Amino acid sequence: MQHDTLIFKPSDEFRRQANLSGLENYQALWENADNNYLQYWSDLARELITWKKPFMQIFDDSNPPFYKWFADGTLNVSYNCLDRHLPDKGDKIALTFESDFGQVSQFTYAQLHNRVCRFANALRELGIQKGDRVIIYLPMIVEAIIAMQACARIGAIHSVVFGGFSAGALRDRIEDAQAKIVITANAGLRGGKIIPLKETVDEALELGCKSVENVIVYHRVNIDTPWKKGRDLWWNELSKHQPAFCEPEWMNAEDPLFILYTSGSTGKPKGVVHSTAGYLLGAMNSFYTVFDHKADDIYWCTADVGWITGHSYICYGPLANGASQIIYEGVPSYPDAGRIWRMIQRHKVSVFYTSPTLIRSLTRLGDHIPKKYDLSSLRLLGSVGEPINPAAWLWFYEIVGGGRCPIVDTWWQTETGSLMLSPVPGINAMKPGSCTLPLPGIMADVVDEQGNKCETEEAGALVIKRPFPSMLRNVWGDPERYKSNYFPQEYGGGKYYVAGDSAHRDKDGYFWILGRLDDVLNVSGHRLGTAEIESALVAHEQVVEAAVVGKPDEIKGEAVVAFVVLKGIRPDGEEAKQFAEELKLWVANEIGKIARPDDIRFAENLPKTRSGKIMRRLLRSIAKNEMITQDISTLENPQIIGQLQQQVI
Ligand code: PRX
């Protein structure tokens, strides 16, 4: 594999002010982390976290792969994010919220602490206790962060469900977590439109969810809100009379902090369980080093709290570091294509963390739009969620960053909890498209099926060879799946954390992510299981069989292509078009708009091997309009190839 050897070094100016700088120091740090692994992590845990009871045990691997870190220590995450800043940063702005229609409100650390405490007291009054599960289904408003922090304060395990997920997807998550409470808003605002949420919660609860006792509703929009007396409660009514202090629940380091559902290769999303101390340490430490955090930074991450990026790099990492950040409710293109740049100018954003999809969609609109705005406050840029193609990287670097801001291309996952591979911006030279090197204390490598290190430029599985503090602890209710999915026998005999991505390293040891090894798609940086979309399709009464694959997309990275077999005669022409639209809408209603197929093709049959397995590689080639090189001699009905190639326009 050949790469253009474009290399960008951080400027001397950036290097001089960076939290970590000097390649030699860094190499020494890296080697120290490698040679004194447990010491490295325990020193950081003692230095960065405020403990109620300090830990004595660093690491417990007596029951692999159920590892424990700092297990006899106690702490509270909300205390670490809020209370400990109050003596000297109580008046510092923690959150600047910009609404969809451009209204701005700000919250200091003291004000945020007050809101979190009052809401936490309200939850306690409703009987929520340590270990109870709470679903958060909110738009990107400050209350989403307040709700997460309030759960952390009383030891309730939150599970945030992205506001774009449908009632069915919400129900599945509520039921799997057996949640006692759902926190929602009557609606959200996006792109000038009202997006109802309470109705979706009602619909989900009608589908089951016997564990739910109450629904707390934040009044976001002046609309009529459907109401179930006795079950539904207004957020403001509940919290306005509550005391302004809430005693934190002192948690054991290994108690779960949250569950976050993510797609895997089977139909059912997995509830990734994160711990209290190890997770906090990962989010805090990486925010400081990779985002080079400074007290006067204005940081903005465009993710939604429904995804892991919104957990680690909005709710927990920045607050634990006492940072000031921007929270944005709306979409990048509303009311016009200058929104993002205008917000950077307006709030003097210095560190901007976003996704390649957003960069690509804004690149397309032309350089003249960002050039109209003063972006000189920016000093550091970041990218996450999917591979960033060199053209998008260069545009981000030159046009947005004015050639002076390093870009941290951060590779990580819901399961890793915090950044794993990324430049440290005052140190590493950057290569567009590569997430460069593992952070200190992260033993990442690329290995073959036997677990042997791959040669330079040889593709293999991306693994992490030693357990690290912010690693997931389990799959909620399914320890077997945790074991077999992340510590499989392939690629290292069950010893290594297997990320599910393929990668290779270049001659400088830099990592290049090639894509997923499993049937997981990455659409606009969102993880979607092909099996999840297939089961949504076959739930339609007319669908007999469906197979879903990805194909490259210029903006979204990957697009969803569905091959569908219907009952009766294969539709054609206008009929096929109408049916394709119906099925797209069906999937959007079953899962959420993010899963809506871009392309649906109808065939009388799907191509299968002799043992009856769908030939996905063949389908991927067909979706990409590639020449077919696979052996198709075993196909019962070769003329279906022609049908599968036919796009419904
Ligand atoms: O395939 C990798 C891709 O996103 C997957 C993780 O998705 P998720 O758990 O939803 O978390 C996304 C945000 C951390 C990975 O397995 N991915 C993530 N970051 C990058 C990436 N691919 C290439 N480059 C990245 N920087």
XYZ file of N, CA and C in Angstrom, residues 216-331:
348
model
N -40.057 11.816 32.870
C -39.832 13.227 33.218
C -39.714 14.004 31.910
N -40.482 15.098 31.808
C -40.547 15.822 30.533
C -40.052 17.248 30.714
N -39.048 17.609 29.953
C -38.569 18.990 29.963
C -39.397 19.780 28.953
N -39.867 20.947 29.376
C -40.717 21.767 28.513
C -39.813 22.621 27.632
N -39.546 22.154 26.415
C -38.625 22.864 25.540
C -39.363 23.790 24.582
N -40.538 23.341 24.121
C -41.245 24.058 23.064
C -42.693 24.261 23.502
N -43.258 25.422 23.149
C -44.661 25.673 23.489
C -45.593 24.939 22.549
N -45.876 23.719 22.878
C -46.814 22.934 22.069
C -47.671 22.125 23.043
N -48.756 21.583 22.555
C -49.550 20.693 23.405
C -48.766 19.402 23.596
N -48.703 18.951 24.829
C -47.924 17.744 25.105
C -48.863 16.655 25.612
N -48.910 15.511 24.935
C -49.763 14.426 25.433
C -49.307 14.008 26.836
N -50.232 13.633 27.680
C -49.888 13.443 29.090
C -50.556 12.222 29.688
N -49.798 11.472 30.460
C -50.419 10.361 31.184
C -50.297 10.662 32.673
N -51.413 10.989 33.252
C -51.430 11.392 34.666
C -50.858 10.292 35.548
N -50.115 10.723 36.560
C -49.562 9.752 37.497
C -48.212 9.216 37.034
N -48.021 9.126 35.709
C -46.747 8.621 35.195
C -45.829 9.771 34.760
N -46.412 10.760 34.075
C -45.590 11.825 33.490
C -45.436 13.001 34.464
N -44.224 13.551 34.497
C -43.922 14.640 35.435
C -43.117 15.713 34.712
N -43.424 16.998 34.963
C -42.627 18.060 34.342
C -41.309 18.245 35.088
N -40.240 18.362 34.339
C -38.886 18.584 34.891
C -38.893 19.759 35.857
N -39.431 20.914 35.421
C -39.345 22.123 36.242
C -40.121 21.998 37.542
N -41.286 21.384 37.459
C -42.090 21.198 38.670
C -41.317 20.364 39.691
N -40.633 19.354 39.180
C -39.912 18.435 40.064
C -38.711 19.074 40.720
N -37.997 19.929 39.964
C -36.709 20.374 40.506
C -36.752 21.745 41.166
N -37.855 22.512 40.952
C -37.760 23.896 41.436
C -37.685 24.010 42.967
N -38.277 23.097 43.714
C -38.252 23.229 45.179
C -37.123 22.412 45.819
N -36.281 21.850 45.008
C -35.259 20.958 45.578
C -34.102 21.755 46.193
N -33.481 21.213 47.244
C -32.307 21.863 47.835
C -31.170 22.000 46.814
N -30.346 23.034 47.005
C -29.290 23.349 46.042
C -28.042 22.486 46.213
N -28.062 21.583 47.158
C -26.930 20.659 47.275
C -27.447 19.235 47.354
N -26.727 18.362 46.689
C -27.079 16.944 46.732
C -25.815 16.177 47.094
N -25.867 15.469 48.186
C -24.696 14.688 48.610
C -24.407 13.613 47.546
N -23.183 13.604 47.028
C -22.900 12.586 46.004
C -22.932 11.179 46.593
N -23.278 10.234 45.773
C -23.200 8.819 46.151
C -21.747 8.405 45.904
N -21.092 7.909 46.927
C -19.680 7.541 46.720
C -19.628 6.152 46.107
N -19.126 6.108 44.892
C -19.195 4.882 44.092
C -17.891 4.111 44.164
N -17.995 2.801 44.012
C -16.762 2.030 43.851
C -16.240 2.272 42.447
N -14.917 2.231 42.326
C -14.286 2.534 41.036
C -14.883 1.716 39.900
N -15.252 0.468 40.202
C -15.724 -0.417 39.138
C -17.245 -0.410 38.957
N -17.973 0.379 39.751
C -19.425 0.456 39.539
C -19.690 1.018 38.146
N -20.740 0.523 37.474
C -21.010 1.062 36.130
C -21.426 2.528 36.201
N -20.908 3.326 35.269
C -21.303 4.736 35.176
C -22.452 4.876 34.185
N -22.308 4.187 33.047
C -23.395 4.263 32.062
C -23.379 3.058 31.135
N -24.506 2.927 30.424
C -24.622 1.932 29.348
C -24.857 2.748 28.086
N -24.201 2.402 27.009
C -24.497 3.071 25.736
C -24.628 1.981 24.670
N -25.763 1.993 23.992
C -26.018 0.946 22.997
C -25.321 1.275 21.689
N -24.732 0.264 21.091
C -24.069 0.461 19.806
C -24.276 -0.776 18.942
N -24.101 -0.591 17.634
C -24.385 -1.689 16.713
C -23.235 -2.665 16.622
N -23.593 -3.917 16.499
C -22.588 -4.947 16.282
C -22.942 -5.725 15.043
N -22.399 -6.937 14.901
C -22.686 -7.657 13.669
C -23.969 -8.483 13.761
N -24.572 -8.600 14.944
C -25.877 -9.269 14.992
C -26.970 -8.207 15.035
N -28.230 -8.657 14.949
C -29.345 -7.724 14.844
C -29.542 -6.829 16.056
N -29.180 -7.343 17.235
C -29.523 -6.617 18.457
C -28.380 -5.687 18.888
N -28.633 -4.392 19.100
C -27.548 -3.521 19.570
C -27.031 -3.973 20.940
N -25.750 -3.711 21.178
C -25.131 -4.150 22.435
C -25.098 -3.000 23.424
N -25.382 -3.297 24.669
C -25.282 -2.278 25.717
C -23.865 -2.279 26.264
N -23.060 -1.331 25.792
C -21.668 -1.243 26.237
C -21.648 -0.619 27.635
N -21.036 -1.337 28.585
C -21.026 -0.867 29.977
C -19.679 -0.220 30.292
N -19.702 1.006 30.785
C -18.466 1.675 31.202
C -18.393 1.823 32.718
N -17.164 1.806 33.203
C -16.924 1.870 34.642
C -16.861 3.327 35.107
N -16.741 3.509 36.411
C -16.687 4.869 36.961
C -15.272 5.463 36.857
N -14.305 4.864 37.516
C -12.990 5.510 37.609
C -12.170 5.378 36.325
N -12.106 4.180 35.773
C -11.275 3.968 34.583
C -11.764 4.812 33.432
N -13.070 4.868 33.259
C -13.645 5.680 32.186
C -13.316 7.156 32.395
N -13.544 7.633 33.620
C -13.285 9.056 33.896
C -11.819 9.384 33.628
N -10.931 8.499 34.050
C -9.509 8.745 33.840
C -9.182 8.869 32.347
N -9.724 7.949 31.545
C -9.454 7.983 30.102
C -9.946 9.274 29.476
N -11.191 9.665 29.799
C -11.778 10.861 29.184
C -11.016 12.113 29.610
N -10.685 12.173 30.890
C -10.007 13.362 31.432
C -8.608 13.542 30.897
N -7.871 12.455 30.950
C -6.459 12.510 30.569
C -6.308 12.819 29.085
N -7.102 12.155 28.248
C -6.965 12.364 26.807
C -7.445 13.754 26.412
N -8.454 14.270 27.104
C -8.914 15.629 26.778
C -7.781 16.622 27.034
N -7.092 16.423 28.127
C -5.997 17.339 28.473
C -4.844 17.251 27.466
N -4.448 16.038 27.114
C -3.256 15.903 26.265
C -3.566 16.122 24.783
N -4.637 15.509 24.282
C -4.882 15.562 22.837
C -5.521 16.896 22.436
N -6.433 17.403 23.276
C -7.019 18.708 22.947
C -6.206 19.838 23.578
N -5.060 19.455 24.143
C -4.091 20.433 24.641
C -4.790 21.482 25.503
N -5.594 21.018 26.426
C -6.515 21.941 27.111
C -5.807 23.061 27.890
N -6.301 24.282 27.656
C -5.812 25.469 28.376
C -7.015 26.139 29.059
N -6.746 26.782 30.187
C -7.846 27.362 30.980
C -8.697 28.342 30.171
N -8.101 29.055 29.229
C -8.886 30.059 28.502
C -9.415 29.555 27.152
N -9.324 28.270 26.905
C -9.872 27.726 25.651
C -11.395 27.829 25.611
N -11.915 28.003 24.402
C -13.352 27.806 24.174
C -13.412 26.600 23.246
N -13.956 25.533 23.778
C -13.937 24.249 23.092
C -15.325 23.963 22.539
N -15.334 23.399 21.318
C -16.645 23.025 20.748
C -16.540 21.682 20.033
N -17.333 20.748 20.520
C -17.437 19.443 19.875
C -18.851 19.366 19.317
N -18.976 19.049 18.026
C -20.292 19.098 17.382
C -21.096 17.798 17.531
N -20.586 16.843 18.301
C -21.308 15.565 18.435
C -22.596 15.751 19.236
N -23.427 14.719 19.204
C -24.643 14.685 20.009
C -24.345 13.835 21.246
N -24.983 14.166 22.371
C -24.735 13.345 23.572
C -25.241 11.914 23.420
N -26.005 11.654 22.366
C -26.473 10.288 22.120
C -25.370 9.345 21.675
N -24.205 9.868 21.355
C -23.081 9.015 20.926
C -21.955 9.104 21.947
N -20.995 8.204 21.831
C -19.913 8.178 22.831
C -19.111 9.485 22.820
N -18.956 10.109 21.644
C -18.177 11.354 21.602
C -18.831 12.406 22.496
N -20.151 12.436 22.490
C -20.864 13.383 23.343
C -20.740 13.041 24.828
N -20.491 11.793 25.133
C -20.284 11.408 26.535
C -18.876 11.845 26.985
N -17.867 11.344 26.252
C -16.496 11.532 26.734
C -15.968 12.941 26.476
N -16.408 13.557 25.361
C -15.798 14.837 24.993
C -16.802 15.985 24.973
N -17.947 15.797 25.642
C -18.820 16.925 25.971
C -19.155 16.830 27.466
N -19.763 15.720 27.842
C -20.268 15.650 29.215
C -19.170 15.426 30.262
N -18.239 14.526 29.999
C -17.311 14.154 31.077
C -15.893 14.735 30.963
N -15.195 14.507 29.840
C -13.793 14.962 29.748
C -13.634 16.471 29.946
N -14.385 17.301 29.194
C -14.210 18.753 29.337
C -14.607 19.259 30.727
N -15.706 18.753 31.280
C -16.127 19.251 32.595
C -15.129 18.808 33.675
N -14.625 17.596 33.580
C -13.649 17.155 34.576
C -12.383 18.015 34.519
N -12.103 18.609 33.348
C -10.939 19.486 33.199
C -11.274 20.957 33.487
N -12.520 21.247 33.840
C -12.907 22.638 34.116
C -12.932 23.507 32.874
N -13.259 22.922 31.719
C -13.214 23.662 30.449
C -14.490 24.469 30.221
N -14.386 25.452 29.300
C -15.569 26.195 28.826
C -15.914 25.650 27.453
N -17.177 25.271 27.257
C -17.517 24.696 25.953
C -18.846 25.190 25.414
N -19.011 24.983 24.116
C -20.220 25.391 23.399
C -21.124 24.162 23.234
N -22.407 24.354 23.480
C -23.397 23.300 23.220
C -24.338 23.854 22.165
N -24.494 23.128 21.077
C -25.345 23.619 19.977
C -26.494 22.658 19.728
N -27.686 23.244 19.691
C -28.894 22.431 19.557
C -29.169 21.977 18.127
N -28.768 22.808 17.146
C -29.321 22.630 15.799
C -28.442 21.896 14.802
N -28.691 22.178 13.537
C -27.974 21.517 12.437
C -26.987 22.502 11.798
